[in-house]
Short mmCIF file of C-alpha atoms in Angstrom, two decimals:
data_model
loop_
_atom_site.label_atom_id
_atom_site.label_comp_id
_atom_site.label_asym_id
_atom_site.label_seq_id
_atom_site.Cartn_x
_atom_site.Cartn_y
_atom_site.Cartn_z
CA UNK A 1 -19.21 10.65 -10.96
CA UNK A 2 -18.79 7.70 -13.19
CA UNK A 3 -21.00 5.55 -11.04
CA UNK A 4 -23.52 6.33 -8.20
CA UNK A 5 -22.44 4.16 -5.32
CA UNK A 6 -25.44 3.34 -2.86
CA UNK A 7 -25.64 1.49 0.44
CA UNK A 8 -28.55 -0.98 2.37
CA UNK A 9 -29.58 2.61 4.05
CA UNK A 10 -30.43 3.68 0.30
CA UNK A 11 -32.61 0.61 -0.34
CA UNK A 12 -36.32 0.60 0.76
CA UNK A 13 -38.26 -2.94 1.02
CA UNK A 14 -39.31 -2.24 -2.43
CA UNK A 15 -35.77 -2.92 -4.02
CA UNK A 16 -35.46 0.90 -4.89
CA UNK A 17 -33.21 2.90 -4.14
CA UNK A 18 -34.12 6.48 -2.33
CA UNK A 19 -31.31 9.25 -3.09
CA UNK A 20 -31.02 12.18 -1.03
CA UNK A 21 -28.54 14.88 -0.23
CA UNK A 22 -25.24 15.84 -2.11
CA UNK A 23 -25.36 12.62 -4.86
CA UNK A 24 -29.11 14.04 -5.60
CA UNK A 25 -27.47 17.46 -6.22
CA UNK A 26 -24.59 16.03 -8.21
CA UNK A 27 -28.07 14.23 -10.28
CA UNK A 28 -29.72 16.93 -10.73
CA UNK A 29 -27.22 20.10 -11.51
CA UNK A 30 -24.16 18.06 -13.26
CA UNK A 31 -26.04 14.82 -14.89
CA UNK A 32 -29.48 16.94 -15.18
CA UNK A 33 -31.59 13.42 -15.48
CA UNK A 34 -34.45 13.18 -15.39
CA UNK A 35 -37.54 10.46 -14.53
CA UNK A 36 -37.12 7.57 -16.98
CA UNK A 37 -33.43 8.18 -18.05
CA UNK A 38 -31.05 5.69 -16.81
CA UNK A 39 -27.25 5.84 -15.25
CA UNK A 40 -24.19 3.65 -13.77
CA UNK A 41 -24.81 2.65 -10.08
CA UNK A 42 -23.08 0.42 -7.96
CA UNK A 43 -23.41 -1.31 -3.81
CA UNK A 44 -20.98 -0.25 -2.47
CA UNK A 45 -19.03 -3.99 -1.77
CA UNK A 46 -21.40 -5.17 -4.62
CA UNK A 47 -22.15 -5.42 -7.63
CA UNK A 48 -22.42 -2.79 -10.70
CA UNK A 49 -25.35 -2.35 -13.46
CA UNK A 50 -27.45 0.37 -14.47
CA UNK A 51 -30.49 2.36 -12.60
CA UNK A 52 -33.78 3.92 -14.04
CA UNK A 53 -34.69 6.71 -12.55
CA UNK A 54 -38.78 6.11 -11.71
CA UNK A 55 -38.86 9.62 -9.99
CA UNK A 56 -36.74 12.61 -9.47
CA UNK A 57 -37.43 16.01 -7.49
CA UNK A 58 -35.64 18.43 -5.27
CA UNK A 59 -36.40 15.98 -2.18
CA UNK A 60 -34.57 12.67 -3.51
CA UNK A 61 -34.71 10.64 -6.67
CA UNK A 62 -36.20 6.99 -6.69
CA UNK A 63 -33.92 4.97 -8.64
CA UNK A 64 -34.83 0.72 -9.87
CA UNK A 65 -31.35 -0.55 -10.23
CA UNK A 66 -30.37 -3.84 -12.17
CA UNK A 67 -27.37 -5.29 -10.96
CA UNK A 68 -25.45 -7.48 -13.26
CA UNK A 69 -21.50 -6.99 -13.42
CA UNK A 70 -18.49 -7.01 -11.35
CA UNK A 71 -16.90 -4.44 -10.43
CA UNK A 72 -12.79 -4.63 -11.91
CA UNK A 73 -10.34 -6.36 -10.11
CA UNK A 74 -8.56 -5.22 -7.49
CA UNK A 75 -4.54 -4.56 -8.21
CA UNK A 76 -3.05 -7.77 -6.13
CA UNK A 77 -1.25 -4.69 -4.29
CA UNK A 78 -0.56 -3.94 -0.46
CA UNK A 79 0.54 -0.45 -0.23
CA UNK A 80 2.87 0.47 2.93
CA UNK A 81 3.28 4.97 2.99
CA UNK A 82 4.38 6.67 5.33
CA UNK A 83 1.52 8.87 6.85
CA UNK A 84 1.72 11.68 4.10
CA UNK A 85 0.04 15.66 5.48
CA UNK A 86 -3.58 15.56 5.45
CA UNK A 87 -3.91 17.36 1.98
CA UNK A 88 -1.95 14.67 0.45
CA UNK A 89 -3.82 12.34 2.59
CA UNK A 90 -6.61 13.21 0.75
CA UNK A 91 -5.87 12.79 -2.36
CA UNK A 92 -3.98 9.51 -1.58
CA UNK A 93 -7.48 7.49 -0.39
CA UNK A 94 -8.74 8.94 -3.32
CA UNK A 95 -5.66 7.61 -5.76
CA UNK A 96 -5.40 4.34 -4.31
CA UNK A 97 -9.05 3.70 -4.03
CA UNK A 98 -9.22 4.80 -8.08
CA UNK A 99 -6.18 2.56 -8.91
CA UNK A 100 -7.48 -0.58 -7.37
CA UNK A 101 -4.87 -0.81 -4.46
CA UNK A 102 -5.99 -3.67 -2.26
CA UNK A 103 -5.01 -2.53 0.56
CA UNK A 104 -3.42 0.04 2.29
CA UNK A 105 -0.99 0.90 5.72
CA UNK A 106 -0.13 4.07 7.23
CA UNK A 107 2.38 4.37 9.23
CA UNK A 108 4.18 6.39 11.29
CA UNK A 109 8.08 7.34 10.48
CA UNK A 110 10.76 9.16 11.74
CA UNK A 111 10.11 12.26 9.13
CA UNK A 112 6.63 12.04 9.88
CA UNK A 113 5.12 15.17 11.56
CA UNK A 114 3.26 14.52 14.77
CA UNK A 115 0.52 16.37 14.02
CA UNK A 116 -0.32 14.66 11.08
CA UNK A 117 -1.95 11.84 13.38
CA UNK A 118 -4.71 14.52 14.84
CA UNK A 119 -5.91 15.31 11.80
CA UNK A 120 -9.23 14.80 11.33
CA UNK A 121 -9.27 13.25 8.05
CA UNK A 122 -8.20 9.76 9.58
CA UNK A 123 -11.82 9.83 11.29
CA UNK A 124 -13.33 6.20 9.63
CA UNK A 125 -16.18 7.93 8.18
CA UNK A 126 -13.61 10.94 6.35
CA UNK A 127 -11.65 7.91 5.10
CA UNK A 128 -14.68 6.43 3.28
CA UNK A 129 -15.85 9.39 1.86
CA UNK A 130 -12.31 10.16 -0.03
CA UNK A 131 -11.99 6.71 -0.93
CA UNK A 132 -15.75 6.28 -2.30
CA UNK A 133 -14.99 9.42 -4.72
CA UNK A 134 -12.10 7.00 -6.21
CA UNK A 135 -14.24 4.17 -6.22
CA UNK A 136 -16.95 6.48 -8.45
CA UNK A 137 -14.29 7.61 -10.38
CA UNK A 138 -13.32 4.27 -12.03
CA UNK A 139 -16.29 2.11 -11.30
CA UNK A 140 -15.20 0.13 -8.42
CA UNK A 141 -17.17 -0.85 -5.72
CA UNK A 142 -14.90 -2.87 -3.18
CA UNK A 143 -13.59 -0.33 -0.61
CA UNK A 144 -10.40 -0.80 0.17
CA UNK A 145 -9.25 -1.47 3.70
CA UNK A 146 -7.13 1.05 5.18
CA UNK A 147 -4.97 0.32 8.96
CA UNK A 148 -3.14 3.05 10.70
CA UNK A 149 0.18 2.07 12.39
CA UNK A 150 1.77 4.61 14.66
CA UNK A 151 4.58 3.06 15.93
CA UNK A 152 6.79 2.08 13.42
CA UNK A 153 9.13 -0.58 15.34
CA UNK A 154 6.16 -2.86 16.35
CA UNK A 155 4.48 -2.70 12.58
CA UNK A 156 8.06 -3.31 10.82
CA UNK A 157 8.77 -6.17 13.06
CA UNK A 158 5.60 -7.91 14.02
CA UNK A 159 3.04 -7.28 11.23
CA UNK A 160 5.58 -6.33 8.17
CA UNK A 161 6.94 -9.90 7.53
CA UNK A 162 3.50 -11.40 7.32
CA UNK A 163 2.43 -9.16 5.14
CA UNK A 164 5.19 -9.58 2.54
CA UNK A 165 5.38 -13.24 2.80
CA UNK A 166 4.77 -14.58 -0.93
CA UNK A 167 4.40 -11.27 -2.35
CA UNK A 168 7.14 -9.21 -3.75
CA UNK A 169 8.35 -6.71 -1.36
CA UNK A 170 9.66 -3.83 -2.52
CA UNK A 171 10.59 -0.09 -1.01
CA UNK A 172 10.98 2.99 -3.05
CA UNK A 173 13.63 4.71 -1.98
CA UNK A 174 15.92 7.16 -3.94
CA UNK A 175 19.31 6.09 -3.92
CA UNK A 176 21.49 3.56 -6.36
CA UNK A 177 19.28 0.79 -6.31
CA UNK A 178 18.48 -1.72 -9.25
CA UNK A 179 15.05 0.07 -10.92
CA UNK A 180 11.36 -1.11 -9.92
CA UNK A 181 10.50 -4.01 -11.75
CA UNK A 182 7.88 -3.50 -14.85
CA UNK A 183 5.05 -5.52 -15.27
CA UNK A 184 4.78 -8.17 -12.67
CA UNK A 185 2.40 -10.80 -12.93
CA UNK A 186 1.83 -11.95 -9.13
CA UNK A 187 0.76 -10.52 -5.45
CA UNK A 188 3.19 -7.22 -4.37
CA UNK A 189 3.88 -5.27 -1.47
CA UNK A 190 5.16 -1.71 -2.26
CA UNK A 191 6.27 0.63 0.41
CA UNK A 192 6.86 4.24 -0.11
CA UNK A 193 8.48 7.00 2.62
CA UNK A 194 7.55 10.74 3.71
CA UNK A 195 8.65 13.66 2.17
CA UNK A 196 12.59 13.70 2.97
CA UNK A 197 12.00 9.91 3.02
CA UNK A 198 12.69 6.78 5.00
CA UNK A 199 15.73 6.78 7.87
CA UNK A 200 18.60 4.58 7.28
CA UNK A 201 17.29 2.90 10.38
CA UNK A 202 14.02 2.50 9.09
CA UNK A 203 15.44 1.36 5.57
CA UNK A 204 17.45 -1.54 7.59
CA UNK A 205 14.00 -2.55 9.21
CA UNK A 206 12.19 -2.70 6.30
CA UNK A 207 15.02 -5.00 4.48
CA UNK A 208 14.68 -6.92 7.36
CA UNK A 209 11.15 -7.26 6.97
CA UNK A 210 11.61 -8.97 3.29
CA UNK A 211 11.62 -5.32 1.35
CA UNK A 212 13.94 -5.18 -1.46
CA UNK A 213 14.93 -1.11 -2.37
CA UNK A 214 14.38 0.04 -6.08
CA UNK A 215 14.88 3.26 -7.28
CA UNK A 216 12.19 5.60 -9.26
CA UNK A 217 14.85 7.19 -10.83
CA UNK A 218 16.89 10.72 -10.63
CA UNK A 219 13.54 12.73 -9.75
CA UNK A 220 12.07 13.11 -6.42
CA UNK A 221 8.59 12.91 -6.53
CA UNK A 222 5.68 13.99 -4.26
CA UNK A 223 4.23 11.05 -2.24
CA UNK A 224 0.78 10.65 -4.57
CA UNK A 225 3.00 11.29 -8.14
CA UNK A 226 5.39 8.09 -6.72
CA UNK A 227 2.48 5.71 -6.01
CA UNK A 228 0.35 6.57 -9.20
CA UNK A 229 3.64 6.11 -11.09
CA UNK A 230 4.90 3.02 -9.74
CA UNK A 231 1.53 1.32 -9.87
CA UNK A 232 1.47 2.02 -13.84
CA UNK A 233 5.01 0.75 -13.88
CA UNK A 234 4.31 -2.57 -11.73
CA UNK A 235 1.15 -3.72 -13.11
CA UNK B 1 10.45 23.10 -2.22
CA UNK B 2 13.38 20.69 -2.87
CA UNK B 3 15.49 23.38 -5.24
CA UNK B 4 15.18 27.28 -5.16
CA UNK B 5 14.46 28.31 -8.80
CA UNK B 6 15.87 31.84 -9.66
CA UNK B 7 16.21 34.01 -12.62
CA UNK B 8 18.54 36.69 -14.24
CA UNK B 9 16.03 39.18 -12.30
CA UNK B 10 17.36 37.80 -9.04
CA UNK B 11 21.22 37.96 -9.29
CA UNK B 12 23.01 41.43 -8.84
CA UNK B 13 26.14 42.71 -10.46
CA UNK B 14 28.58 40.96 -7.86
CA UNK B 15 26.73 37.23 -8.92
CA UNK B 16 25.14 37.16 -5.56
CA UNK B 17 21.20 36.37 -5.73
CA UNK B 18 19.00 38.72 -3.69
CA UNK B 19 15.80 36.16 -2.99
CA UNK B 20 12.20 38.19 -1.32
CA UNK B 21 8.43 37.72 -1.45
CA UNK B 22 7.05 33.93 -1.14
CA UNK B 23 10.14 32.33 -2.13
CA UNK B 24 11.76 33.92 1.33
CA UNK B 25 9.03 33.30 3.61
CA UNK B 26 9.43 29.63 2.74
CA UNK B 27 12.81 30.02 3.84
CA UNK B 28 12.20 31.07 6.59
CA UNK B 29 9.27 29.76 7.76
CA UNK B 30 9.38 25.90 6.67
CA UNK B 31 13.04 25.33 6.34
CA UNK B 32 14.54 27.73 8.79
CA UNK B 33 17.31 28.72 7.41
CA UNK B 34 19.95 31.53 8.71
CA UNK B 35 23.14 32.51 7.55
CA UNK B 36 25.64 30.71 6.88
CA UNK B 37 23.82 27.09 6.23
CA UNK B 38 23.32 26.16 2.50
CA UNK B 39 20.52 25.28 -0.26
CA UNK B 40 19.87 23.56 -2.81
CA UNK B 41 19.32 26.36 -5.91
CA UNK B 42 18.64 25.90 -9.86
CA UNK B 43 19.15 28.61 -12.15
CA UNK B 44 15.58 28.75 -14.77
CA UNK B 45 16.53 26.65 -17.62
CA UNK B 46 20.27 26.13 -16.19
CA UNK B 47 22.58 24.25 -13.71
CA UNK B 48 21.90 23.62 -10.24
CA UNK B 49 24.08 23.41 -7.26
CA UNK B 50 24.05 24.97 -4.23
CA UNK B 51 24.02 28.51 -2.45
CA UNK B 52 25.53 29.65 1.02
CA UNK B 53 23.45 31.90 2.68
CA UNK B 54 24.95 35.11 3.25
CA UNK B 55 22.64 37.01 4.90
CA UNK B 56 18.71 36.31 6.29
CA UNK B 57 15.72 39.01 7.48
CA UNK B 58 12.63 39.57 6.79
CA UNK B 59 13.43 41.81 4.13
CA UNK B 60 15.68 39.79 1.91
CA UNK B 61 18.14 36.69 1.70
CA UNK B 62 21.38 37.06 0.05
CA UNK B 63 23.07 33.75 -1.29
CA UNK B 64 26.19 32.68 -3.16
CA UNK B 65 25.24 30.09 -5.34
CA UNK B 66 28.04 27.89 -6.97
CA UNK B 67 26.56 25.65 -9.74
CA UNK B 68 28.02 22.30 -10.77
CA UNK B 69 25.27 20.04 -11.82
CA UNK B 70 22.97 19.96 -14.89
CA UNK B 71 18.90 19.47 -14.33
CA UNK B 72 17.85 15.63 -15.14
CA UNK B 73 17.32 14.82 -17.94
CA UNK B 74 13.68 15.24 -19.79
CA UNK B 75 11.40 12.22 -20.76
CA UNK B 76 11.77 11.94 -24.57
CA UNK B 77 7.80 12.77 -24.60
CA UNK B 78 5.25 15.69 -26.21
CA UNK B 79 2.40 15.24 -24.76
CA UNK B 80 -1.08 16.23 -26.08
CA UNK B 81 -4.01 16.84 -23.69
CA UNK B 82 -7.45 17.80 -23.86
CA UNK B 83 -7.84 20.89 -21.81
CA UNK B 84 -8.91 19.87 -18.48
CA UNK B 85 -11.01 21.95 -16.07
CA UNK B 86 -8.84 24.36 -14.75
CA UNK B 87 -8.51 23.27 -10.84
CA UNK B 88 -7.03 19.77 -12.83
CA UNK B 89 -5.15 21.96 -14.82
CA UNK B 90 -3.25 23.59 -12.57
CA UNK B 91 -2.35 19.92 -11.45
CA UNK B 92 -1.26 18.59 -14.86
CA UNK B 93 1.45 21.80 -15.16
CA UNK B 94 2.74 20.85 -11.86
CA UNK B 95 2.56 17.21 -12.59
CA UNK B 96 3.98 17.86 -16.42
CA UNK B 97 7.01 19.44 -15.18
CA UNK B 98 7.55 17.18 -12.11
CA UNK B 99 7.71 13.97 -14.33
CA UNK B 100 9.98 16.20 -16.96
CA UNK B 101 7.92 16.13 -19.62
CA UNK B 102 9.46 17.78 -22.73
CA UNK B 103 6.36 19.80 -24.27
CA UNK B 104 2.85 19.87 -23.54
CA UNK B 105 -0.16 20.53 -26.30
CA UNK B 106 -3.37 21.89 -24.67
CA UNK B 107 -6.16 20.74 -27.20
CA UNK B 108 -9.33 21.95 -27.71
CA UNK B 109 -11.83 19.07 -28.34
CA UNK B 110 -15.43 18.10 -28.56
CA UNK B 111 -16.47 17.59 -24.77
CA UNK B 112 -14.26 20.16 -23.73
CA UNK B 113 -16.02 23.21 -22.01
CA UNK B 114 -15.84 25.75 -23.81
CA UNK B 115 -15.42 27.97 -20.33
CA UNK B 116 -12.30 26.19 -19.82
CA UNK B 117 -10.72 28.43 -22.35
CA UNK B 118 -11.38 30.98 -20.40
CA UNK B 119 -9.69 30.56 -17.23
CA UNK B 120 -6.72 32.80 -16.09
CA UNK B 121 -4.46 29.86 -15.28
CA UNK B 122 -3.91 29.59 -19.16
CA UNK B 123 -1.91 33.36 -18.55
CA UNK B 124 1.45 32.80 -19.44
CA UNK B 125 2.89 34.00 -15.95
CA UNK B 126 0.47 31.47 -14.25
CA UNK B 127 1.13 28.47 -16.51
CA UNK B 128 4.61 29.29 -15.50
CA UNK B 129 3.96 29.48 -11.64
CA UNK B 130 2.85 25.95 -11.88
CA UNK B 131 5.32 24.52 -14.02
CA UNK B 132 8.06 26.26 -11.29
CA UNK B 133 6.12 23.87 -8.04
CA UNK B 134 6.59 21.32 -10.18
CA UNK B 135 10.45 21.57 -11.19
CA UNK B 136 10.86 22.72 -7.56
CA UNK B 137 9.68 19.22 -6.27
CA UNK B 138 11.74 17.45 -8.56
CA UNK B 139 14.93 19.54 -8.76
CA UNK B 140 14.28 20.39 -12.45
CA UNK B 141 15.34 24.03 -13.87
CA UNK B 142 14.21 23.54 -17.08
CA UNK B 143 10.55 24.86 -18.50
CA UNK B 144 8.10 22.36 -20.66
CA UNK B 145 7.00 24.55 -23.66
CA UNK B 146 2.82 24.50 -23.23
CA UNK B 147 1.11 25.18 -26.56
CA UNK B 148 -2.32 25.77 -26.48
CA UNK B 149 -4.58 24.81 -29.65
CA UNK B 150 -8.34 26.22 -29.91
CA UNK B 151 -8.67 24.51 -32.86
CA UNK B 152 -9.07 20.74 -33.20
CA UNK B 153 -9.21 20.01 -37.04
CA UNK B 154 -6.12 22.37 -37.93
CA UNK B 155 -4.24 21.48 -35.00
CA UNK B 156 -4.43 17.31 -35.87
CA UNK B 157 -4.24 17.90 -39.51
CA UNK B 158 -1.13 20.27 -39.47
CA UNK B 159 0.63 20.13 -36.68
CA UNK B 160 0.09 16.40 -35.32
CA UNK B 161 1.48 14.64 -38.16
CA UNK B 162 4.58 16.79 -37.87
CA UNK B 163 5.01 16.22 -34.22
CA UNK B 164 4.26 12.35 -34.72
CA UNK B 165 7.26 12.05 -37.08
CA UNK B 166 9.92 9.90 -35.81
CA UNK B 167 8.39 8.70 -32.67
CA UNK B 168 6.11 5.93 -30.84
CA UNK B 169 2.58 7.84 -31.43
CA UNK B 170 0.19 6.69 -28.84
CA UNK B 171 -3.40 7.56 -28.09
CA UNK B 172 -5.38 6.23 -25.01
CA UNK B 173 -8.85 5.57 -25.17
CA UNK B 174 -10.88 3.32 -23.17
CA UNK B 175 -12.18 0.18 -25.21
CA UNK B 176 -10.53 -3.15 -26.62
CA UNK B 177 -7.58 -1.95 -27.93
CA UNK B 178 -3.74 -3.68 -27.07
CA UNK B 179 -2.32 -2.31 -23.81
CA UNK B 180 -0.34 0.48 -23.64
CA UNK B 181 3.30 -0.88 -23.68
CA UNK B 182 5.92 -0.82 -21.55
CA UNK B 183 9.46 0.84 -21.12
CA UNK B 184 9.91 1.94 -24.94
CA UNK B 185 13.13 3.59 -24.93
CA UNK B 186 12.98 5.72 -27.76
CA UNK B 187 10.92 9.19 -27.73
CA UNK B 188 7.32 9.18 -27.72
CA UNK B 189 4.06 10.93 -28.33
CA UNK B 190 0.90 10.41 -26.09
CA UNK B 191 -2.47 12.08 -26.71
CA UNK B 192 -4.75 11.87 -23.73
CA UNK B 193 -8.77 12.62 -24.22
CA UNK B 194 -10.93 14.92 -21.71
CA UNK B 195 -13.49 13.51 -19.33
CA UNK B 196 -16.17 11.26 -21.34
CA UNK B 197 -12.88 11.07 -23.88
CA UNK B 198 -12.33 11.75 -27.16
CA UNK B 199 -15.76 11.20 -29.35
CA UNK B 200 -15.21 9.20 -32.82
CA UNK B 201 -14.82 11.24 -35.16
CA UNK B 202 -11.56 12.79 -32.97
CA UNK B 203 -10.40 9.03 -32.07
CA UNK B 204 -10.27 8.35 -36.33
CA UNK B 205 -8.55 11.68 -36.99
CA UNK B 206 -5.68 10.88 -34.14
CA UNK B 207 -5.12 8.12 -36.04
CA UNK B 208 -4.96 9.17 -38.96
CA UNK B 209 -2.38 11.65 -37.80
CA UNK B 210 -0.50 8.60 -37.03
CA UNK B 211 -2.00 7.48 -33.15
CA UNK B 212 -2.57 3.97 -32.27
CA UNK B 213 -4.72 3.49 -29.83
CA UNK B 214 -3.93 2.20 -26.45
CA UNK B 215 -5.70 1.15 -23.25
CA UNK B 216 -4.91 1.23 -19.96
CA UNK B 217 -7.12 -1.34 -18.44
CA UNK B 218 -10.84 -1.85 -17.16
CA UNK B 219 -10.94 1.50 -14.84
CA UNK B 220 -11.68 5.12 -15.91
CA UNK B 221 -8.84 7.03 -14.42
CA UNK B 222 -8.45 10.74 -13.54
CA UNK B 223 -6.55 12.55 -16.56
CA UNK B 224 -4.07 13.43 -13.92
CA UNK B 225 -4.12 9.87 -12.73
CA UNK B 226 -3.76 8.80 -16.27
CA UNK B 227 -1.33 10.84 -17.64
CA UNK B 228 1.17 9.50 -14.18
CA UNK B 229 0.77 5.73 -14.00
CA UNK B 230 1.01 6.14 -18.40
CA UNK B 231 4.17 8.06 -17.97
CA UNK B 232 5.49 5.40 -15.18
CA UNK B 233 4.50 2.64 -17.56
CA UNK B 234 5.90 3.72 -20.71
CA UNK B 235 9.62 4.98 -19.22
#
């Protein structure tokens, strides 16, 4: 934990913060501060800065935070995947939530499985968690917003083409296409198929929708490998 | 699994492979596959191609493979890594072989736990279990060598010069330093620090060994994380 991220629920009418439950632990056995010591915190949607700790025990620690910088920039980056399994899933929010990803859509495919929609890591408060342990990780505090699309037709057709307009639109897709861009200065959109990839149906509606296919290369590459590579590559 | 991996150990006198244990239960139970359909199959550190399937129980499967195609081709790229705690570990191997790196240096530095050393995925037959998923996903055959170094001092006085020689030598560390650049086409070193990174004394012996310093932006990224959008930046 690079950064303690806290919420209005954590703040008492004092203006200090009262920690409890599994961030005290992570205090306590991994950090082992103690009273008067200081650490990274963040609001979560807020601002960063730093946090003395006034008291600490096995009930909660009593932090005065001093809140001074912004947290980095978002990546000007709207990332369209194809609902990956809920393992991936995981470690997706996480990923895209650590890289700075804007925003993100999951949608349903052809080659995605059914099942994948029950799981319940798409519950809105499973979703935060993942994505506040990127946030901690690199010392963000925005989280990102995150929209689940399961029918692909009305998303590719009605919502897509909005969401691409002025950005560049591009779909990773293996194939002969001309290689992802490096090093773009402006907004992009960036979508990325399920394992065995995108249908040449769905590929169509995507093009139609303003996407323009790259290629990654000769290697196929799990889901959360793709995105973390093609986000160093693009920005 | 996008490629069946198999050895010497697997193929019989009459060149047919004889495939049991996990490697046929994920026949079986994810693909499906009976008699008669086909595979894709790599031969360790050979061709790949593809195998008809000859026969299919629950004891064995029998397949004729016919090879035609080499592996892709590696990244031009020895990379060095602080050893990581071993559940990130096991993902770096996977990751290292999946993005083709050429040779990986497991280094021994000053905020590494010393109980990482200790952990049985550094056994040779599990460092090579891992490296297999990854070359799997990404239909390589080929095996990284991984070298591990206990020693800091002797390894970058030694050895790092040595392995420097001739290419783009880069080191990333957080702090002002010029980005990491971009699509270098010849081959490349890239030494990558522990959680907390390298400490100074480390950072002015890297370069002495010939490192220049590199940054990859405001956010404190995974070494996983790091090492992927790097790799996706650099090639």
């Amino acid at each position: 934990m690079n950064l303690l991220l806290f919420s209005d629920r954590d703040r008492g009418d004092s203006g200090l913060l009262r920690i409890a439950g599994p961030r005290l632990q992570h205090l306590l056995q991994v950090h082992g501060k103690a009273a008067g010591e200081s650490l990274r915190v963040g609001e979560i949607n807020g601002m960063t800065g730093s946090a003395t700790i006034v008291s600490i025990d096995r009930q909660a620690a009593v932090l005065d935070p001093v809140l001074t910088t912004p947290p980095p920039d978002k990546l000007p980056l709207t990332l369209v995947v194809a609902l990956p399994r809920p393992k991936m899933l995981r470690r997706i929010l996480r990923t895209v939530a650590e890289l700075g990803v804007a925003e993100l859509h999951l949608v349903n495919t052809y080659r995605v499985e059914k099942s994948f929609w029950q799981t319940p890591v798409l519950a809105a408060a499973t979703i935060r968690h993942y994505l506040l342990e990127g946030l901690e990780q690199s010392r963000d505090t925005v989280l990102p917003p995150v929209h689940c699309h399961r029918r692909f037709k009305p998303f590719v057709e009605d919502m897509l083409p909005g969401l691409a307009e002025g950005r560049k639109a591009l779909l990773a897709h293996p194939g002969d296409h001309p290689p992802c861009p490096r090093g773009i200065s402006g907004p992009a959109l960036l979508a990325i198929g399920p394992e065995g990839g995108f249908i040449p149906y769905e590929v169509e509606k995507l093009q139609a929708a303003g996407c323009e296919p790259v290629s990654l290369g000769p290697r196929i590459l799990r889901v959360e490998t793709a995105v973390t590579a093609l986000l160093g590559r693009l920005f």
